[in-house]
Amino acid sequence: MAMASSQFFYSFASTLQKPRLFTVTCRSISAENGLVSVERPWKVADARLVLEDGSVWPAKSFGASGTQVGEVVFNTSLTGYQEILTDPSYAGQFVLMTNPHIGNTGVNFDDEESRQCFLAGLVIRSLSISTSNWRCKETLGEYLASRNIMGIYDVDTRAITRRLRQDGSLIGVLSTEESKTEDELLNMSRTWNIVGVDLISGVSCQAPYEWVDKTGSQWEFNSDGRNKETFHVVAYDFGIKSNILRRLASYGCKITVVPSTWPASETLKMKPDGVFLSNGPGDPSAVPYAVETVKEIIGKVPVFGICMGHQLLGQALGGKTFKMKFGHHGGNHPVRNIRNGRVEISAQNHNYAVDPESLPEGVEVTHVNLNDGSCAGLAFPQQKVMSLQYHPEASPGPHDSDPVFGEFVRLMKQEKARA
């Protein structure tokens, strides 16, 4: 097989300037049968995203190879893709980033929000060909490949986002396997369902452990929130993020993290000052055991729920939850605090919401999402309960809602004073 090299010269003439000479050098490999194949300096499409509506999206792959099924959701965050990748609440989902340029800051080991990547795959428009950040340890592609997570790029993410907004979240199949036909992939997408599946058991810890790390001094933005008094908090891990634990610790909490199946009786034996219910993936109706646990705890100690914890509280109080059309995913969702009229820009990640009309008398809606009017926060003062549908720990996202951790501490302090 002989190597050949040829040069092509193009001249560009203009009436206003002198002709300029461009030189393009191409390398080709001549095969024995006389055919010539050109060695392309760019990657060609080698993957497909097949959605349950029948649409097929050719793309280029990075990270792991193979075939994976999941629910496609879009995230509007401009930064923080590593925190998103390691957020357990994305288990079973393909995350499509609406921000077109992803990967430019690479990956570091300080921004992990959990012990591994739980999402099914990553869908982006443009993959950065270089990284530029002083904390970068490896590229995004290397990171995903080592964790067996599939990614695709050079796909029209704007068109897919419009489709998801119009039709709602869709099940999709990512594949780099040429042997699989589009009909096979389409059938996979139409026979897989995420509704009613217990995803929490796959992301929760298996045994209790103590958490002591606070927010590092170089990242602390609310040092006034630190308390001299210590409060013991039992945190239920439904898919908890590390920065939630750091913020609780920074506000003066000594934390014992327990699995999602941890009995309420064992929690109450620890005599905690408060119980925290974490975020987590999927459908709250798929984990009735968690709802029963929350029912047994309510009224006995102060309880604070975030995201999945908020939904579990809603059901435990007698309310209902429902699946949203395309959910809330991103770091720029406006929420109004009804109690003080303050508007917070929040980080959100959920596909389910609490129906406020189904809640019993005494339960107060404290926060409302300004994009669609959905319930974003609850309180039941008589039962010492408070919750938010979104993420006040901001990883990634703004810090507007961080003071809610202080509210939880005050709730525990008041209860401690009454005891």
PDB file of N, CA, C and O in Angstrom, residues 23-82:
ATOM      1  N   THR A  23      -2.732  27.323   0.642  1.00  0.00           N
ATOM      2  CA  THR A  23      -2.199  25.989   0.366  1.00  0.00           C
ATOM      3  C   THR A  23      -2.860  24.980   1.294  1.00  0.00           C
ATOM      4  O   THR A  23      -2.870  25.153   2.516  1.00  0.00           O
ATOM      5  N   VAL A  24      -3.439  23.937   0.731  1.00  0.00           N
ATOM      6  CA  VAL A  24      -4.054  22.860   1.496  1.00  0.00           C
ATOM      7  C   VAL A  24      -3.351  21.570   1.134  1.00  0.00           C
ATOM      8  O   VAL A  24      -3.257  21.213  -0.037  1.00  0.00           O
ATOM      9  N   THR A  25      -2.814  20.891   2.123  1.00  0.00           N
ATOM     10  CA  THR A  25      -2.125  19.631   1.889  1.00  0.00           C
ATOM     11  C   THR A  25      -2.992  18.462   2.343  1.00  0.00           C
ATOM     12  O   THR A  25      -3.485  18.462   3.483  1.00  0.00           O
ATOM     13  N   CYS A  26      -3.230  17.503   1.465  1.00  0.00           N
ATOM     14  CA  CYS A  26      -4.033  16.334   1.788  1.00  0.00           C
ATOM     15  C   CYS A  26      -3.175  15.088   1.686  1.00  0.00           C
ATOM     16  O   CYS A  26      -2.336  14.974   0.792  1.00  0.00           O
ATOM     17  N   ARG A  27      -3.365  14.176   2.613  1.00  0.00           N
ATOM     18  CA  ARG A  27      -2.685  12.897   2.571  1.00  0.00           C
ATOM     19  C   ARG A  27      -3.698  11.821   2.211  1.00  0.00           C
ATOM     20  O   ARG A  27      -4.801  11.794   2.739  1.00  0.00           O
ATOM     21  N   SER A  28      -3.328  10.949   1.322  1.00  0.00           N
ATOM     22  CA  SER A  28      -4.236   9.883   0.912  1.00  0.00           C
ATOM     23  C   SER A  28      -3.509   8.552   0.910  1.00  0.00           C
ATOM     24  O   SER A  28      -2.282   8.484   0.822  1.00  0.00           O
ATOM     25  N   ILE A  29      -4.268   7.495   1.042  1.00  0.00           N
ATOM     26  CA  ILE A  29      -3.728   6.140   1.002  1.00  0.00           C
ATOM     27  C   ILE A  29      -4.313   5.434  -0.211  1.00  0.00           C
ATOM     28  O   ILE A  29      -5.530   5.303  -0.335  1.00  0.00           O
ATOM     29  N   SER A  30      -3.478   4.997  -1.100  1.00  0.00           N
ATOM     30  CA  SER A  30      -3.969   4.306  -2.297  1.00  0.00           C
ATOM     31  C   SER A  30      -4.021   2.806  -2.018  1.00  0.00           C
ATOM     32  O   SER A  30      -3.043   2.195  -1.590  1.00  0.00           O
ATOM     33  N   ALA A  31      -5.183   2.205  -2.225  1.00  0.00           N
ATOM     34  CA  ALA A  31      -5.361   0.783  -1.976  1.00  0.00           C
ATOM     35  C   ALA A  31      -4.941  -0.027  -3.188  1.00  0.00           C
ATOM     36  O   ALA A  31      -4.771   0.495  -4.293  1.00  0.00           O
ATOM     37  N   GLU A  32      -4.781  -1.328  -2.987  1.00  0.00           N
ATOM     38  CA  GLU A  32      -4.301  -2.198  -4.059  1.00  0.00           C
ATOM     39  C   GLU A  32      -5.305  -2.329  -5.187  1.00  0.00           C
ATOM     40  O   GLU A  32      -4.936  -2.573  -6.334  1.00  0.00           O
ATOM     41  N   ASN A  33      -6.595  -2.173  -4.893  1.00  0.00           N
ATOM     42  CA  ASN A  33      -7.600  -2.318  -5.940  1.00  0.00           C
ATOM     43  C   ASN A  33      -7.783  -1.051  -6.767  1.00  0.00           C
ATOM     44  O   ASN A  33      -8.683  -0.961  -7.590  1.00  0.00           O
ATOM     45  N   GLY A  34      -6.938  -0.082  -6.509  1.00  0.00           N
ATOM     46  CA  GLY A  34      -6.982   1.140  -7.309  1.00  0.00           C
ATOM     47  C   GLY A  34      -7.820   2.242  -6.705  1.00  0.00           C
ATOM     48  O   GLY A  34      -7.773   3.378  -7.159  1.00  0.00           O
ATOM     49  N   LEU A  35      -8.618   1.922  -5.650  1.00  0.00           N
ATOM     50  CA  LEU A  35      -9.442   2.938  -5.017  1.00  0.00           C
ATOM     51  C   LEU A  35      -8.605   3.741  -4.024  1.00  0.00           C
ATOM     52  O   LEU A  35      -7.673   3.236  -3.422  1.00  0.00           O
ATOM     53  N   VAL A  36      -8.934   5.012  -3.866  1.00  0.00           N
ATOM     54  CA  VAL A  36      -8.201   5.890  -2.963  1.00  0.00           C
ATOM     55  C   VAL A  36      -9.145   6.363  -1.856  1.00  0.00           C
ATOM     56  O   VAL A  36     -10.236   6.864  -2.139  1.00  0.00           O
ATOM     57  N   SER A  37      -8.752   6.163  -0.607  1.00  0.00           N
ATOM     58  CA  SER A  37      -9.553   6.637   0.524  1.00  0.00           C
ATOM     59  C   SER A  37      -8.797   7.775   1.202  1.00  0.00           C
ATOM     60  O   SER A  37      -7.606   7.668   1.465  1.00  0.00           O
ATOM     61  N   VAL A  38      -9.488   8.884   1.456  1.00  0.00           N
ATOM     62  CA  VAL A  38      -8.867  10.054   2.059  1.00  0.00           C
ATOM     63  C   VAL A  38      -8.914   9.920   3.581  1.00  0.00           C
ATOM     64  O   VAL A  38      -9.930   9.550   4.153  1.00  0.00           O
ATOM     65  N   GLU A  39      -7.819  10.213   4.223  1.00  0.00           N
ATOM     66  CA  GLU A  39      -7.719  10.194   5.682  1.00  0.00           C
ATOM     67  C   GLU A  39      -8.266  11.503   6.221  1.00  0.00           C
ATOM     68  O   GLU A  39      -7.647  12.556   6.081  1.00  0.00           O
ATOM     69  N   ARG A  40      -9.453  11.455   6.837  1.00  0.00           N
ATOM     70  CA  ARG A  40     -10.106  12.685   7.287  1.00  0.00           C
ATOM     71  C   ARG A  40      -9.518  13.156   8.615  1.00  0.00           C
ATOM     72  O   ARG A  40      -9.338  12.358   9.530  1.00  0.00           O
ATOM     73  N   PRO A  41      -9.266  14.447   8.739  1.00  0.00           N
ATOM     74  CA  PRO A  41      -8.705  14.972   9.988  1.00  0.00           C
ATOM     75  C   PRO A  41      -9.774  15.237  11.049  1.00  0.00           C
ATOM     76  O   PRO A  41      -9.476  15.808  12.089  1.00  0.00           O
ATOM     77  N   TRP A  42     -11.021  14.849  10.798  1.00  0.00           N
ATOM     78  CA  TRP A  42     -12.091  15.083  11.761  1.00  0.00           C
ATOM     79  C   TRP A  42     -12.857  13.793  11.994  1.00  0.00           C
ATOM     80  O   TRP A  42     -12.849  12.873  11.193  1.00  0.00           O
ATOM     81  N   LYS A  43     -13.550  13.734  13.128  1.00  0.00           N
ATOM     82  CA  LYS A  43     -14.344  12.564  13.488  1.00  0.00           C
ATOM     83  C   LYS A  43     -15.664  12.603  12.738  1.00  0.00           C
ATOM     84  O   LYS A  43     -16.259  13.663  12.549  1.00  0.00           O
ATOM     85  N   VAL A  44     -16.109  11.463  12.268  1.00  0.00           N
ATOM     86  CA  VAL A  44     -17.382  11.370  11.569  1.00  0.00           C
ATOM     87  C   VAL A  44     -18.434  10.803  12.513  1.00  0.00           C
ATOM     88  O   VAL A  44     -18.122  10.215  13.554  1.00  0.00           O
ATOM     89  N   ALA A  45     -19.715  10.982  12.146  1.00  0.00           N
ATOM     90  CA  ALA A  45     -20.811  10.487  12.976  1.00  0.00           C
ATOM     91  C   ALA A  45     -20.713   8.973  13.129  1.00  0.00           C
ATOM     92  O   ALA A  45     -20.624   8.242  12.150  1.00  0.00           O
ATOM     93  N   ASP A  46     -20.713   8.523  14.389  1.00  0.00           N
ATOM     94  CA  ASP A  46     -20.607   7.090  14.666  1.00  0.00           C
ATOM     95  C   ASP A  46     -21.580   6.645  15.752  1.00  0.00           C
ATOM     96  O   ASP A  46     -21.426   5.583  16.345  1.00  0.00           O
ATOM     97  N   ALA A  47     -22.591   7.500  16.040  1.00  0.00           N
ATOM     98  CA  ALA A  47     -23.565   7.177  17.074  1.00  0.00           C
ATOM     99  C   ALA A  47     -24.944   7.673  16.650  1.00  0.00           C
ATOM    100  O   ALA A  47     -25.073   8.521  15.758  1.00  0.00           O
ATOM    101  N   ARG A  48     -25.954   7.136  17.320  1.00  0.00           N
ATOM    102  CA  ARG A  48     -27.324   7.544  17.049  1.00  0.00           C
ATOM    103  C   ARG A  48     -28.081   7.704  18.359  1.00  0.00           C
ATOM    104  O   ARG A  48     -27.887   6.941  19.299  1.00  0.00           O
ATOM    105  N   LEU A  49     -28.928   8.730  18.396  1.00  0.00           N
ATOM    106  CA  LEU A  49     -29.907   8.874  19.469  1.00  0.00           C
ATOM    107  C   LEU A  49     -31.275   8.655  18.839  1.00  0.00           C
ATOM    108  O   LEU A  49     -31.700   9.429  17.977  1.00  0.00           O
ATOM    109  N   VAL A  50     -31.942   7.603  19.244  1.00  0.00           N
ATOM    110  CA  VAL A  50     -33.265   7.274  18.714  1.00  0.00           C
ATOM    111  C   VAL A  50     -34.294   7.542  19.801  1.00  0.00           C
ATOM    112  O   VAL A  50     -34.222   6.966  20.894  1.00  0.00           O
ATOM    113  N   LEU A  51     -35.241   8.432  19.531  1.00  0.00           N
ATOM    114  CA  LEU A  51     -36.277   8.782  20.493  1.00  0.00           C
ATOM    115  C   LEU A  51     -37.540   7.977  20.241  1.00  0.00           C
ATOM    116  O   LEU A  51     -37.791   7.512  19.123  1.00  0.00           O
ATOM    117  N   GLU A  52     -38.353   7.846  21.277  1.00  0.00           N
ATOM    118  CA  GLU A  52     -39.557   7.026  21.170  1.00  0.00           C
ATOM    119  C   GLU A  52     -40.581   7.594  20.194  1.00  0.00           C
ATOM    120  O   GLU A  52     -41.504   6.878  19.776  1.00  0.00           O
ATOM    121  N   ASP A  53     -40.442   8.864  19.815  1.00  0.00           N
ATOM    122  CA  ASP A  53     -41.357   9.437  18.821  1.00  0.00           C
ATOM    123  C   ASP A  53     -40.964   9.062  17.398  1.00  0.00           C
ATOM    124  O   ASP A  53     -41.612   9.479  16.436  1.00  0.00           O
ATOM    125  N   GLY A  54     -39.886   8.275  17.241  1.00  0.00           N
ATOM    126  CA  GLY A  54     -39.453   7.807  15.926  1.00  0.00           C
ATOM    127  C   GLY A  54     -38.344   8.622  15.297  1.00  0.00           C
ATOM    128  O   GLY A  54     -37.810   8.230  14.253  1.00  0.00           O
ATOM    129  N   SER A  55     -37.962   9.736  15.909  1.00  0.00           N
ATOM    130  CA  SER A  55     -36.901  10.564  15.333  1.00  0.00           C
ATOM    131  C   SER A  55     -35.529   9.953  15.614  1.00  0.00           C
ATOM    132  O   SER A  55     -35.305   9.352  16.664  1.00  0.00           O
ATOM    133  N   VAL A  56     -34.626  10.095  14.647  1.00  0.00           N
ATOM    134  CA  VAL A  56     -33.273   9.556  14.746  1.00  0.00           C
ATOM    135  C   VAL A  56     -32.283  10.705  14.593  1.00  0.00           C
ATOM    136  O   VAL A  56     -32.370  11.473  13.628  1.00  0.00           O
ATOM    137  N   TRP A  57     -31.339  10.809  15.522  1.00  0.00           N
ATOM    138  CA  TRP A  57     -30.398  11.919  15.553  1.00  0.00           C
ATOM    139  C   TRP A  57     -28.973  11.384  15.442  1.00  0.00           C
ATOM    140  O   TRP A  57     -28.411  10.913  16.430  1.00  0.00           O
ATOM    141  N   PRO A  58     -28.365  11.468  14.252  1.00  0.00           N
ATOM    142  CA  PRO A  58     -26.959  11.052  14.104  1.00  0.00           C
ATOM    143  C   PRO A  58     -26.059  11.965  14.928  1.00  0.00           C
ATOM    144  O   PRO A  58     -26.320  13.166  15.069  1.00  0.00           O
ATOM    145  N   ALA A  59     -24.988  11.412  15.478  1.00  0.00           N
ATOM    146  CA  ALA A  59     -24.089  12.188  16.328  1.00  0.00           C
ATOM    147  C   ALA A  59     -22.722  11.539  16.359  1.00  0.00           C
ATOM    148  O   ALA A  59     -22.511  10.456  15.800  1.00  0.00           O
ATOM    149  N   LYS A  60     -21.797  12.212  16.999  1.00  0.00           N
ATOM    150  CA  LYS A  60     -20.457  11.679  17.229  1.00  0.00           C
ATOM    151  C   LYS A  60     -20.344  11.280  18.700  1.00  0.00           C
ATOM    152  O   LYS A  60     -20.865  11.965  19.572  1.00  0.00           O
ATOM    153  N   SER A  61     -19.666  10.199  18.950  1.00  0.00           N
ATOM    154  CA  SER A  61     -19.591   9.663  20.302  1.00  0.00           C
ATOM    155  C   SER A  61     -18.332  10.124  21.024  1.00  0.00           C
ATOM    156  O   SER A  61     -17.313  10.432  20.412  1.00  0.00           O
ATOM    157  N   PHE A  62     -18.406  10.171  22.333  1.00  0.00           N
ATOM    158  CA  PHE A  62     -17.230  10.310  23.192  1.00  0.00           C
ATOM    159  C   PHE A  62     -17.564   9.605  24.499  1.00  0.00           C
ATOM    160  O   PHE A  62     -18.714   9.278  24.775  1.00  0.00           O
ATOM    161  N   GLY A  63     -16.545   9.337  25.299  1.00  0.00           N
ATOM    162  CA  GLY A  63     -16.797   8.553  26.495  1.00  0.00           C
ATOM    163  C   GLY A  63     -16.888   7.081  26.161  1.00  0.00           C
ATOM    164  O   GLY A  63     -16.137   6.561  25.333  1.00  0.00           O
ATOM    165  N   ALA A  64     -17.841   6.386  26.772  1.00  0.00           N
ATOM    166  CA  ALA A  64     -17.991   4.944  26.577  1.00  0.00           C
ATOM    167  C   ALA A  64     -18.740   4.631  25.288  1.00  0.00           C
ATOM    168  O   ALA A  64     -19.383   5.494  24.687  1.00  0.00           O
ATOM    169  N   SER A  65     -18.637   3.382  24.842  1.00  0.00           N
ATOM    170  CA  SER A  65     -19.352   2.895  23.665  1.00  0.00           C
ATOM    171  C   SER A  65     -20.387   1.865  24.096  1.00  0.00           C
ATOM    172  O   SER A  65     -20.357   1.357  25.220  1.00  0.00           O
ATOM    173  N   GLY A  66     -21.311   1.561  23.189  1.00  0.00           N
ATOM    174  CA  GLY A  66     -22.316   0.550  23.477  1.00  0.00           C
ATOM    175  C   GLY A  66     -23.709   1.052  23.180  1.00  0.00           C
ATOM    176  O   GLY A  66     -23.908   1.916  22.311  1.00  0.00           O
ATOM    177  N   THR A  67     -24.690   0.521  23.893  1.00  0.00           N
ATOM    178  CA  THR A  67     -26.091   0.907  23.737  1.00  0.00           C
ATOM    179  C   THR A  67     -26.706   1.105  25.114  1.00  0.00           C
ATOM    180  O   THR A  67     -26.528   0.279  26.003  1.00  0.00           O
ATOM    181  N   GLN A  68     -27.409   2.227  25.286  1.00  0.00           N
ATOM    182  CA  GLN A  68     -27.980   2.562  26.585  1.00  0.00           C
ATOM    183  C   GLN A  68     -29.346   3.206  26.385  1.00  0.00           C
ATOM    184  O   GLN A  68     -29.548   3.987  25.457  1.00  0.00           O
ATOM    185  N   VAL A  69     -30.303   2.880  27.263  1.00  0.00           N
ATOM    186  CA  VAL A  69     -31.645   3.459  27.204  1.00  0.00           C
ATOM    187  C   VAL A  69     -31.850   4.361  28.414  1.00  0.00           C
ATOM    188  O   VAL A  69     -31.308   4.112  29.500  1.00  0.00           O
ATOM    189  N   GLY A  70     -32.629   5.443  28.243  1.00  0.00           N
ATOM    190  CA  GLY A  70     -32.883   6.358  29.347  1.00  0.00           C
ATOM    191  C   GLY A  70     -33.914   7.405  28.958  1.00  0.00           C
ATOM    192  O   GLY A  70     -34.315   7.519  27.788  1.00  0.00           O
ATOM    193  N   GLU A  71     -34.341   8.174  29.939  1.00  0.00           N
ATOM    194  CA  GLU A  71     -35.266   9.278  29.705  1.00  0.00           C
ATOM    195  C   GLU A  71     -34.462  10.533  29.382  1.00  0.00           C
ATOM    196  O   GLU A  71     -33.533  10.876  30.105  1.00  0.00           O
ATOM    197  N   VAL A  72     -34.825  11.228  28.299  1.00  0.00           N
ATOM    198  CA  VAL A  72     -34.080  12.410  27.874  1.00  0.00           C
ATOM    199  C   VAL A  72     -34.686  13.657  28.513  1.00  0.00           C
ATOM    200  O   VAL A  72     -35.879  13.933  28.354  1.00  0.00           O
ATOM    201  N   VAL A  73     -33.855  14.408  29.240  1.00  0.00           N
ATOM    202  CA  VAL A  73     -34.274  15.676  29.834  1.00  0.00           C
ATOM    203  C   VAL A  73     -33.244  16.739  29.468  1.00  0.00           C
ATOM    204  O   VAL A  73     -32.091  16.423  29.193  1.00  0.00           O
ATOM    205  N   PHE A  74     -33.671  17.999  29.445  1.00  0.00           N
ATOM    206  CA  PHE A  74     -32.717  19.072  29.128  1.00  0.00           C
ATOM    207  C   PHE A  74     -32.415  19.891  30.369  1.00  0.00           C
ATOM    208  O   PHE A  74     -33.265  20.111  31.223  1.00  0.00           O
ATOM    209  N   ASN A  75     -31.154  20.334  30.455  1.00  0.00           N
ATOM    210  CA  ASN A  75     -30.674  21.127  31.583  1.00  0.00           C
ATOM    211  C   ASN A  75     -30.180  22.470  31.064  1.00  0.00           C
ATOM    212  O   ASN A  75     -29.363  22.525  30.143  1.00  0.00           O
ATOM    213  N   THR A  76     -30.647  23.562  31.673  1.00  0.00           N
ATOM    214  CA  THR A  76     -30.340  24.907  31.181  1.00  0.00           C
ATOM    215  C   THR A  76     -29.178  25.579  31.915  1.00  0.00           C
ATOM    216  O   THR A  76     -28.946  26.774  31.737  1.00  0.00           O
ATOM    217  N   SER A  77     -28.440  24.835  32.735  1.00  0.00           N
ATOM    218  CA  SER A  77     -27.293  25.421  33.436  1.00  0.00           C
ATOM    219  C   SER A  77     -26.207  25.820  32.451  1.00  0.00           C
ATOM    220  O   SER A  77     -25.939  25.109  31.478  1.00  0.00           O
ATOM    221  N   LEU A  78     -25.552  26.941  32.727  1.00  0.00           N
ATOM    222  CA  LEU A  78     -24.457  27.400  31.879  1.00  0.00           C
ATOM    223  C   LEU A  78     -23.127  26.784  32.299  1.00  0.00           C
ATOM    224  O   LEU A  78     -22.210  26.659  31.490  1.00  0.00           O
ATOM    225  N   THR A  79     -23.013  26.437  33.571  1.00  0.00           N
ATOM    226  CA  THR A  79     -21.780  25.848  34.093  1.00  0.00           C
ATOM    227  C   THR A  79     -22.130  24.671  34.995  1.00  0.00           C
ATOM    228  O   THR A  79     -23.300  24.419  35.275  1.00  0.00           O
ATOM    229  N   GLY A  80     -21.094  23.974  35.471  1.00  0.00           N
ATOM    230  CA  GLY A  80     -21.318  22.931  36.465  1.00  0.00           C
ATOM    231  C   GLY A  80     -21.649  21.571  35.906  1.00  0.00           C
ATOM    232  O   GLY A  80     -22.337  20.789  36.562  1.00  0.00           O
ATOM    233  N   TYR A  81     -21.129  21.267  34.705  1.00  0.00           N
ATOM    234  CA  TYR A  81     -21.493  19.966  34.134  1.00  0.00           C
ATOM    235  C   TYR A  81     -20.962  18.794  34.952  1.00  0.00           C
ATOM    236  O   TYR A  81     -21.578  17.718  34.962  1.00  0.00           O
ATOM    237  N   GLN A  82     -19.860  18.971  35.666  1.00  0.00           N
ATOM    238  CA  GLN A  82     -19.347  17.860  36.478  1.00  0.00           C
ATOM    239  C   GLN A  82     -20.264  17.571  37.663  1.00  0.00           C
ATOM    240  O   GLN A  82     -20.517  16.409  37.995  1.00  0.00           O
TER     241      GLN A  82
END
